[in-house]
Amino acid sequence: MKYSNIQAKGYPDISTRAFLRVLSISAYPPPPIFGMVDFDPDGLAILYAYKHGSLALSHENSNLTTPTVRWLGVKSEDLSLQGSPDRPTEDRSGLLKLSRRDRKKVLNILGQEVCDEDGVEKEWRRELQVMLMLNVKVEMEILAGRNGGVEKWVDERLCEAISVSRASTG
């Protein structure tokens, strides 16, 4: 499968957010846009900034959001739960224990309207709740240890997501 990759490290800058916004509303047909972020509170906050805007730059959000961005992963289904999160740095499964800061950030995101019980981000809500209940987070690097590595994981996820997208649009 062919695709383009825009890689941003950490929280998105204004230029990247503006570029994705323009791409999502100018191209015909609009390309599917996916976010691949860590399964941790910062990963979801980054995805939130792309899709719904930054809380810090709320006055500019209408020109910087990409409402069509979809979450590719990493998600709870990608976790290897064979180890114990009580030994986060030694645990070869890649699970890390949530810190107090992480838990606070999860609660902050869950407090946003989009993550309400009847909000538009029901999947985010569920995944954040799983994160809290399991008290774990995982970085994307966990995918490198899988059969086929990150490349195979991305190809499979993109194929699946695009198939679902095509099926739902007719």
XYZ file of N, CA, C and O in Angstrom:
680
model
N 0.844 -1.173 0.000
C 0.000 0.000 0.000
C 0.888 1.235 0.000
O 1.883 1.296 0.703
N 0.513 2.223 -0.779
C 1.279 3.463 -0.831
C 0.600 4.511 0.023
O -0.625 4.628 0.030
N 1.425 5.281 0.742
C 0.895 6.362 1.555
C 1.994 7.368 1.816
O 3.168 7.098 1.626
N 1.597 8.542 2.209
C 2.547 9.582 2.596
C 2.578 9.657 4.102
O 1.577 9.415 4.763
N 3.726 10.016 4.605
C 3.901 10.089 6.053
C 4.397 11.474 6.426
O 5.406 11.927 5.903
N 3.668 12.127 7.282
C 4.121 13.389 7.864
C 4.437 13.083 9.307
O 3.565 12.657 10.062
N 5.676 13.264 9.659
C 6.099 12.914 11.009
C 6.389 14.173 11.798
O 7.195 14.999 11.407
N 5.690 14.293 12.900
C 5.935 15.398 13.821
C 6.378 14.786 15.139
O 5.842 13.770 15.563
N 7.345 15.371 15.736
C 7.808 14.846 17.024
C 7.204 15.697 18.121
O 7.385 16.898 18.155
N 6.456 15.048 18.997
C 5.845 15.781 20.091
C 4.583 16.499 19.655
O 3.936 16.132 18.678
N 4.255 17.540 20.380
C 3.036 18.288 20.084
C 3.175 18.996 18.746
O 4.242 19.486 18.409
N 2.090 19.050 17.971
C 2.174 19.593 16.613
C 2.401 21.102 16.599
O 1.817 21.838 17.389
N 3.225 21.526 15.655
C 3.422 22.961 15.482
C 2.306 23.519 14.597
O 1.552 22.771 13.963
N 2.198 24.822 14.562
C 1.125 25.477 13.825
C 1.219 25.177 12.330
O 0.210 24.932 11.671
N 2.435 25.160 11.779
C 2.603 24.910 10.344
C 2.092 23.528 9.946
O 1.419 23.381 8.923
N 2.415 22.520 10.726
C 1.957 21.164 10.416
C 0.442 21.077 10.520
O -0.226 20.485 9.658
N -0.111 21.675 11.562
C -1.571 21.650 11.717
C -2.247 22.384 10.562
O -3.252 21.916 10.021
N -1.690 23.520 10.151
C -2.265 24.289 9.048
C -2.162 23.518 7.728
O -3.111 23.492 6.938
N -1.024 22.852 7.495
C -0.844 22.067 6.277
C -1.882 20.950 6.190
O -2.519 20.755 5.148
N -2.057 20.203 7.268
C -3.042 19.114 7.263
C -4.452 19.643 7.070
O -5.270 19.033 6.377
N -4.739 20.778 7.665
C -6.061 21.397 7.508
C -6.311 21.720 6.034
O -7.359 21.372 5.476
N -5.342 22.375 5.390
C -5.485 22.745 3.980
C -5.616 21.487 3.118
O -6.470 21.415 2.236
N -4.775 20.503 3.375
C -4.835 19.246 2.632
C -6.214 18.592 2.763
O -6.779 18.112 1.781
N -6.762 18.618 3.963
C -8.044 17.941 4.212
C -9.229 18.647 3.570
O -10.250 18.017 3.295
N -9.111 19.940 3.319
C -10.256 20.662 2.739
C -10.042 21.070 1.279
O -10.993 21.444 0.616
N -8.810 20.972 0.768
C -8.522 21.427 -0.594
C -8.390 20.309 -1.610
O -8.689 20.500 -2.783
N -7.873 19.188 -1.192
C -7.647 18.092 -2.132
C -8.977 17.446 -2.516
O -9.894 17.369 -1.711
N -9.047 16.991 -3.772
C -10.232 16.268 -4.201
C -9.814 14.990 -4.893
O -9.071 15.040 -5.863
N -10.274 13.869 -4.456
C -11.018 13.712 -3.210
C -10.085 13.909 -2.016
O -8.877 13.711 -2.134
N -10.656 14.307 -0.885
C -9.798 14.523 0.280
C -9.143 13.208 0.713
O -9.809 12.172 0.745
N -7.860 13.246 0.988
C -7.192 12.008 1.391
C -7.579 11.611 2.809
O -7.864 12.479 3.648
N -7.588 10.326 3.096
C -7.799 9.932 4.493
C -6.569 10.360 5.295
O -5.445 10.233 4.819
N -6.795 10.876 6.466
C -5.698 11.328 7.323
C -5.787 10.574 8.638
O -6.839 10.564 9.280
N -4.690 9.939 9.007
C -4.645 9.118 10.210
C -3.569 9.622 11.146
O -2.530 10.107 10.700
N -3.824 9.477 12.429
C -2.842 9.813 13.443
C -2.324 8.552 14.104
O -3.096 7.702 14.536
N -1.013 8.443 14.163
C -0.385 7.334 14.870
C 0.380 7.934 16.032
O 1.361 8.657 15.843
N -0.118 7.667 17.226
C 0.455 8.260 18.433
C 0.647 7.189 19.497
O 0.077 6.107 19.415
N 1.467 7.511 20.485
C 1.667 6.608 21.609
C 0.340 6.377 22.332
O -0.546 7.242 22.328
N 0.221 5.218 22.956
C -0.938 4.925 23.802
C -0.609 5.468 25.189
O -0.239 4.750 26.100
N -0.687 6.780 25.282
C -0.462 7.463 26.553
C -1.208 8.789 26.519
O -1.708 9.195 25.463
N -1.311 9.475 27.648
C -2.075 10.715 27.676
C -1.548 11.780 26.716
O -2.332 12.504 26.102
N -0.230 11.860 26.552
C 0.319 12.844 25.626
C -0.016 12.490 24.182
O -0.290 13.375 23.370
N -0.010 11.199 23.852
C -0.390 10.779 22.514
C -1.808 11.207 22.167
O -2.070 11.739 21.083
N -2.722 11.001 23.106
C -4.115 11.415 22.867
C -4.252 12.932 22.850
O -5.062 13.472 22.094
N -3.462 13.627 23.639
C -3.490 15.092 23.627
C -2.978 15.625 22.286
O -3.496 16.617 21.764
N -1.996 14.957 21.713
C -1.480 15.340 20.386
C -2.561 15.119 19.338
O -2.835 15.988 18.503
N -3.206 13.966 19.373
C -4.291 13.677 18.436
C -5.422 14.696 18.609
O -5.989 15.176 17.630
N -5.724 15.022 19.854
C -6.750 16.020 20.161
C -6.403 17.357 19.504
O -7.255 18.008 18.905
N -5.135 17.769 19.608
C -4.710 19.052 19.039
C -4.902 19.072 17.519
O -5.343 20.073 16.959
N -4.579 17.966 16.850
C -4.793 17.907 15.398
C -6.278 17.947 15.042
O -6.684 18.676 14.153
N -7.064 17.166 15.740
C -8.464 17.012 15.349
C -9.381 18.111 15.874
O -10.243 18.607 15.148
N -9.196 18.495 17.129
C -10.130 19.440 17.750
C -9.510 20.781 18.108
O -10.221 21.697 18.496
N -8.198 20.863 18.022
C -7.525 22.119 18.296
C -6.848 22.141 19.649
O -7.085 21.302 20.511
N -6.016 23.103 19.780
C -5.249 23.285 21.014
C -6.030 24.147 21.990
O -6.616 25.160 21.604
N -6.009 23.754 23.250
C -6.667 24.584 24.260
C -5.949 25.915 24.409
O -6.566 26.948 24.627
N -4.626 25.901 24.239
C -3.832 27.124 24.384
C -4.056 28.095 23.221
O -3.913 29.302 23.391
N -4.378 27.583 22.035
C -4.591 28.437 20.864
C -6.041 28.369 20.402
O -6.315 28.349 19.205
N -6.953 28.344 21.331
C -8.357 28.152 20.985
C -8.887 29.226 20.034
O -9.783 28.956 19.238
N -8.314 30.421 20.068
C -8.758 31.493 19.168
C -8.381 31.213 17.711
O -8.926 31.819 16.804
N -7.463 30.284 17.449
C -7.041 29.953 16.088
C -7.507 28.578 15.639
O -7.175 28.152 14.536
N -8.250 27.880 16.446
C -8.588 26.496 16.146
C -9.372 26.311 14.856
O -9.215 25.302 14.179
N -10.206 27.261 14.475
C -11.012 27.074 13.269
C -10.150 26.950 12.022
O -10.561 26.325 11.041
N -8.957 27.512 12.035
C -8.057 27.434 10.878
C -6.997 26.345 11.017
O -6.191 26.168 10.104
N -6.974 25.661 12.136
C -5.898 24.708 12.393
C -6.364 23.285 12.689
O -5.541 22.405 12.877
N -7.650 23.054 12.735
C -8.127 21.705 13.056
C -8.313 20.882 11.787
O -8.557 21.411 10.704
N -8.189 19.586 11.952
C -8.440 18.636 10.867
C -9.456 17.631 11.401
O -9.094 16.568 11.901
N -10.739 17.990 11.312
C -11.780 17.142 11.901
C -11.857 15.738 11.320
O -12.424 14.838 11.935
N -11.270 15.523 10.143
C -11.345 14.207 9.509
C -10.232 13.259 9.952
O -10.237 12.089 9.543
N -9.295 13.721 10.763
C -8.204 12.846 11.183
C -8.769 11.698 12.009
O -9.674 11.878 12.817
N -8.271 10.492 11.732
C -8.726 9.310 12.452
C -7.541 8.668 13.165
O -6.418 8.680 12.673
N -7.815 8.075 14.295
C -6.787 7.474 15.132
C -6.462 6.081 14.622
O -7.281 5.166 14.684
N -5.243 5.904 14.142
C -4.792 4.611 13.658
C -4.332 3.732 14.815
O -4.561 2.535 14.843
N -3.705 4.309 15.775
C -3.177 3.577 16.931
C -2.037 4.377 17.522
O -1.782 5.486 17.075
N -1.423 3.909 18.440
C -1.437 2.649 19.147
C -2.640 2.650 20.102
O -2.920 3.661 20.731
N -3.317 1.509 20.206
C -4.499 1.388 21.046
C -4.331 0.224 22.010
O -3.392 -0.554 21.902
N -5.285 0.095 22.899
C -5.190 -0.964 23.915
C -5.105 -2.352 23.297
O -4.461 -3.238 23.851
N -5.711 -2.551 22.147
C -5.648 -3.872 21.501
C -4.228 -4.239 21.071
O -3.942 -5.398 20.801
N -3.336 -3.258 21.011
C -1.955 -3.497 20.614
C -1.048 -3.818 21.797
O 0.127 -4.133 21.601
N -1.589 -3.734 22.988
C -0.777 -3.981 24.173
C -0.446 -5.449 24.323
O -1.251 -6.314 24.035
N 0.728 -5.696 24.830
C 1.104 -7.043 25.206
C 0.975 -7.103 26.712
O 1.763 -6.509 27.438
N -0.037 -7.782 27.192
C -0.310 -7.789 28.629
C 0.308 -8.995 29.322
O -0.187 -9.456 30.335
N 1.410 -9.479 28.788
C 2.041 -10.660 29.371
C 2.879 -10.333 30.592
O 3.195 -11.203 31.368
N 3.275 -9.093 30.777
C 4.119 -8.719 31.901
C 3.329 -8.004 32.969
O 2.122 -7.907 32.915
N 4.027 -7.483 33.923
C 3.393 -6.776 35.025
C 3.732 -5.293 34.965
O 4.901 -4.927 34.894
N 2.740 -4.404 35.007
C 3.038 -2.977 34.991
C 3.696 -2.505 36.294
O 4.125 -1.367 36.386
N 3.780 -3.377 37.282
C 4.448 -3.004 38.530
C 5.960 -2.915 38.362
O 6.649 -2.379 39.217
N 6.493 -3.461 37.267
C 7.922 -3.382 36.983
C 8.095 -2.700 35.623
O 8.536 -3.319 34.658
N 7.733 -1.397 35.516
C 7.647 -0.758 34.209
C 8.950 -0.694 33.418
O 8.939 -0.880 32.223
N 10.091 -0.438 34.035
C 11.297 -0.290 33.246
C 11.948 -1.620 32.909
O 12.595 -1.759 31.893
N 11.767 -2.622 33.743
C 12.368 -3.909 33.488
C 11.460 -4.814 32.646
O 11.907 -5.796 32.099
N 10.201 -4.486 32.563
C 9.219 -5.343 31.914
C 9.439 -5.338 30.401
O 9.309 -4.318 29.757
N 9.766 -6.470 29.846
C 10.075 -6.568 28.430
C 8.815 -6.446 27.555
O 8.914 -6.350 26.353
N 7.633 -6.459 28.138
C 6.421 -6.335 27.343
C 6.213 -4.914 26.836
O 5.405 -4.696 25.963
N 6.928 -3.954 27.373
C 6.823 -2.576 26.911
C 5.813 -1.732 27.660
O 5.612 -0.568 27.331
N 5.151 -2.302 28.654
C 4.182 -1.540 29.417
C 4.888 -0.618 30.399
O 5.853 -1.008 31.042
N 4.392 0.595 30.494
C 4.907 1.558 31.451
C 3.775 1.964 32.378
O 2.618 2.035 31.966
N 4.106 2.238 33.595
C 3.108 2.631 34.593
C 2.763 4.119 34.410
O 3.645 4.935 34.163
N 1.474 4.439 34.540
C 1.060 5.840 34.476
C 1.607 6.595 35.688
O 1.551 6.090 36.813
N 2.077 7.801 35.457
C 2.517 8.655 36.560
C 1.319 9.461 37.060
O 0.239 9.452 36.444
N 1.514 10.174 38.125
C 0.460 11.054 38.646
C 0.093 12.103 37.587
O -1.073 12.400 37.365
N 1.118 12.641 36.908
C 0.887 13.623 35.844
C 0.061 13.002 34.719
O -0.862 13.623 34.189
N 0.394 11.755 34.336
C -0.348 11.059 33.285
C -1.820 10.912 33.661
O -2.709 11.171 32.841
N -2.071 10.479 34.875
C -3.450 10.265 35.316
C -4.227 11.583 35.286
O -5.385 11.629 34.872
N -3.574 12.652 35.696
C -4.216 13.971 35.683
C -4.543 14.393 34.244
O -5.620 14.921 33.974
N -3.621 14.133 33.334
C -3.837 14.491 31.930
C -4.981 13.665 31.334
O -5.800 14.190 30.587
N -5.058 12.369 31.655
C -6.169 11.531 31.187
C -7.493 12.117 31.662
O -8.440 12.257 30.884
N -7.559 12.472 32.927
C -8.799 13.031 33.474
C -9.145 14.356 32.799
O -10.329 14.637 32.562
N -8.138 15.148 32.468
C -8.373 16.416 31.773
C -8.974 16.168 30.383
O -9.933 16.831 29.986
N -8.423 15.207 29.656
C -8.955 14.900 28.323
C -10.367 14.327 28.435
O -11.263 14.701 27.675
N -10.572 13.441 29.397
C -11.910 12.879 29.599
C -12.926 13.958 29.965
O -14.119 13.805 29.718
N -12.453 15.056 30.535
C -13.326 16.159 30.907
C -13.720 17.057 29.742
O -14.583 17.924 29.887
N -13.119 16.844 28.574
C -13.466 17.647 27.401
C -14.785 17.152 26.817
O -15.090 15.958 26.850
N -15.536 18.065 26.266
C -16.865 17.759 25.730
C -16.845 16.626 24.707
O -17.743 15.781 24.685
N -15.809 16.564 23.877
C -15.747 15.529 22.839
C -15.649 14.124 23.434
O -15.963 13.148 22.769
N -15.197 14.036 24.693
C -15.061 12.732 25.355
C -16.181 12.454 26.343
O -16.111 11.488 27.109
N -17.222 13.274 26.316
C -18.388 12.995 27.147
C -18.986 11.659 26.735
O -18.706 11.143 25.647
N -19.836 11.123 27.584
C -20.476 9.846 27.281
C -21.184 9.860 25.932
O -21.171 8.880 25.205
N -21.774 10.997 25.583
C -22.445 11.114 24.294
C -21.644 11.988 23.329
O -22.164 12.475 22.333
N -20.362 12.175 23.597
C -19.492 12.994 22.754
C -19.088 12.269 21.476
O -19.361 11.081 21.294
N -18.390 12.991 20.609
C -18.019 12.443 19.307
C -16.844 11.470 19.373
O -16.605 10.718 18.433
N -16.114 11.465 20.476
C -14.926 10.607 20.585
C -15.148 9.467 21.583
O -14.414 9.306 22.557
N -16.133 8.651 21.296
C -16.444 7.514 22.179
C -15.281 6.526 22.274
O -14.997 5.994 23.342
N -14.604 6.290 21.160
C -13.455 5.374 21.179
C -12.345 5.940 22.057
O -11.745 5.202 22.832
N -12.066 7.232 21.969
C -11.044 7.852 22.810
C -11.405 7.671 24.276
O -10.562 7.346 25.098
N -12.677 7.916 24.574
C -13.140 7.789 25.956
C -12.882 6.380 26.484
O -12.330 6.193 27.555
N -13.256 5.394 25.692
C -13.066 4.006 26.106
C -11.581 3.693 26.285
O -11.178 3.087 27.276
N -10.761 4.109 25.350
C -9.332 3.826 25.429
C -8.679 4.533 26.621
O -7.819 3.955 27.290
N -9.097 5.747 26.904
C -8.566 6.461 28.075
C -8.996 5.778 29.369
O -8.221 5.690 30.330
N -10.219 5.286 29.387
C -10.688 4.557 30.565
C -9.900 3.260 30.760
O -9.538 2.908 31.879
N -9.610 2.566 29.668
C -8.791 1.353 29.742
C -7.404 1.701 30.283
O -6.865 1.005 31.144
N -6.845 2.778 29.771
C -5.536 3.235 30.218
C -5.525 3.464 31.730
O -4.602 3.029 32.434
N -6.566 4.133 32.219
C -6.667 4.392 33.661
C -6.863 3.103 34.453
O -6.214 2.896 35.481
N -7.756 2.243 33.991
C -8.051 1.010 34.730
C -6.841 0.087 34.796
O -6.575 -0.514 35.823
N -6.107 -0.023 33.687
C -4.923 -0.880 33.673
C -3.692 -0.185 34.262
O -2.700 -0.838 34.556
N -3.784 1.158 34.380
C -2.685 1.973 34.888
C -1.419 1.789 34.043
O -0.317 1.685 34.565
N -1.618 1.719 32.723
C -0.481 1.526 31.818
C -0.522 2.494 30.649
O -1.571 3.024 30.286
N 0.659 2.670 30.073
C 0.822 3.410 28.836
C 1.879 2.663 28.024
O 2.647 1.872 28.571
N 1.882 2.915 26.718
C 2.811 2.233 25.828
C 3.244 3.196 24.733
O 2.419 3.937 24.198
N 4.513 3.146 24.405
C 5.026 3.959 23.306
C 5.007 3.144 22.017
O 4.996 1.910 22.043
N 5.027 3.837 20.888
C 4.962 3.180 19.584
C 6.055 2.149 19.374
O 5.871 1.197 18.617
N 7.173 2.326 20.022
C 8.301 1.418 19.836
C 7.950 -0.040 20.130
O 8.622 -0.954 19.665
N 6.868 -0.253 20.881
C 6.444 -1.624 21.176
C 6.136 -2.389 19.893
O 6.282 -3.609 19.832
N 5.751 -1.671 18.854
C 5.386 -2.315 17.593
C 6.592 -2.876 16.859
O 6.468 -3.786 16.050
N 7.773 -2.340 17.137
C 8.985 -2.800 16.451
C 9.285 -4.259 16.762
O 9.854 -4.975 15.929
N 8.889 -4.727 17.941
C 9.159 -6.096 18.339
C 8.177 -7.112 17.795
O 8.323 -8.315 17.999
N 7.176 -6.655 17.107
C 6.175 -7.562 16.545
C 6.683 -8.191 15.253
O 7.535 -7.640 14.579
N 6.073 -9.291 14.876
C 6.402 -9.948 13.625
C 6.116 -8.986 12.470
O 4.993 -8.557 12.291
N 7.124 -8.642 11.695
C 6.955 -7.698 10.591
C 7.213 -6.260 10.996
O 7.266 -5.376 10.151
N 7.321 -6.020 12.300
C 7.656 -4.690 12.794
C 6.588 -3.639 12.548
O 5.428 -3.941 12.245
N 7.003 -2.402 12.663
C 6.102 -1.254 12.526
C 5.514 -1.183 11.119
O 4.325 -0.899 10.947
N 6.337 -1.463 10.116
C 5.871 -1.345 8.733
C 4.680 -2.256 8.454
O 3.672 -1.836 7.882
N 4.760 -3.496 8.884
C 3.650 -4.437 8.686
C 2.417 -3.975 9.466
O 1.293 -4.025 8.959
N 2.630 -3.519 10.702
C 1.512 -3.046 11.526
C 0.804 -1.880 10.838
O -0.426 -1.853 10.738
N 1.585 -0.903 10.344
C 0.999 0.267 9.679
C 0.250 -0.160 8.421
O -0.884 0.278 8.188
N 0.869 -1.005 7.596
C 0.197 -1.468 6.376
C -1.136 -2.145 6.692
O -2.152 -1.870 6.059
N -1.131 -3.044 7.686
C -2.362 -3.752 8.053
C -3.422 -2.790 8.564
O -4.594 -2.881 8.179
N -3.014 -1.880 9.434
C -3.972 -0.917 9.989
C -4.534 0.005 8.921
O -5.723 0.314 8.906
N -3.676 0.492 8.026
C -4.145 1.386 6.970
C -5.110 0.654 6.033
O -6.153 1.213 5.669
N -4.760 -0.557 5.650
C -5.663 -1.342 4.776
C -7.023 -1.522 5.436
O -8.062 -1.330 4.808
N -7.001 -1.891 6.707
C -8.242 -2.095 7.451
C -9.043 -0.795 7.552
O -10.246 -0.770 7.282
N -8.384 0.294 7.913
C -9.070 1.579 8.090
C -9.631 2.103 6.775
O -10.755 2.619 6.732
N -8.886 1.956 5.706
C -9.358 2.439 4.414
C -10.503 1.572 3.909
O -11.471 2.081 3.351
N -10.443 0.270 4.138
C -11.560 -0.617 3.755
C -12.832 -0.243 4.488
O -13.902 -0.166 3.898
N -12.721 0.010 5.786
C -13.883 0.421 6.586
C -14.409 1.743 6.070
O -15.618 1.937 5.925
N -13.506 2.673 5.742
C -13.902 3.991 5.240
C -14.647 3.865 3.915
O -15.689 4.490 3.722
N -14.133 3.060 3.017
C -14.787 2.874 1.698
C -16.139 2.206 1.847
O -17.083 2.552 1.153
N -16.237 1.242 2.742
C -17.501 0.537 2.952
C -18.578 1.477 3.494
O -19.735 1.382 3.135
N -18.144 2.412 4.367
C -19.127 3.316 4.979
C -19.545 4.436 4.043
O -20.597 5.036 4.226
N -18.745 4.729 3.000
C -19.111 5.800 2.080
C -19.805 5.283 0.825
O -20.174 6.046 -0.029
N -19.954 3.992 0.741
C -20.741 3.465 -0.355
C -19.906 2.709 -1.294
O -20.068 2.252 -2.265
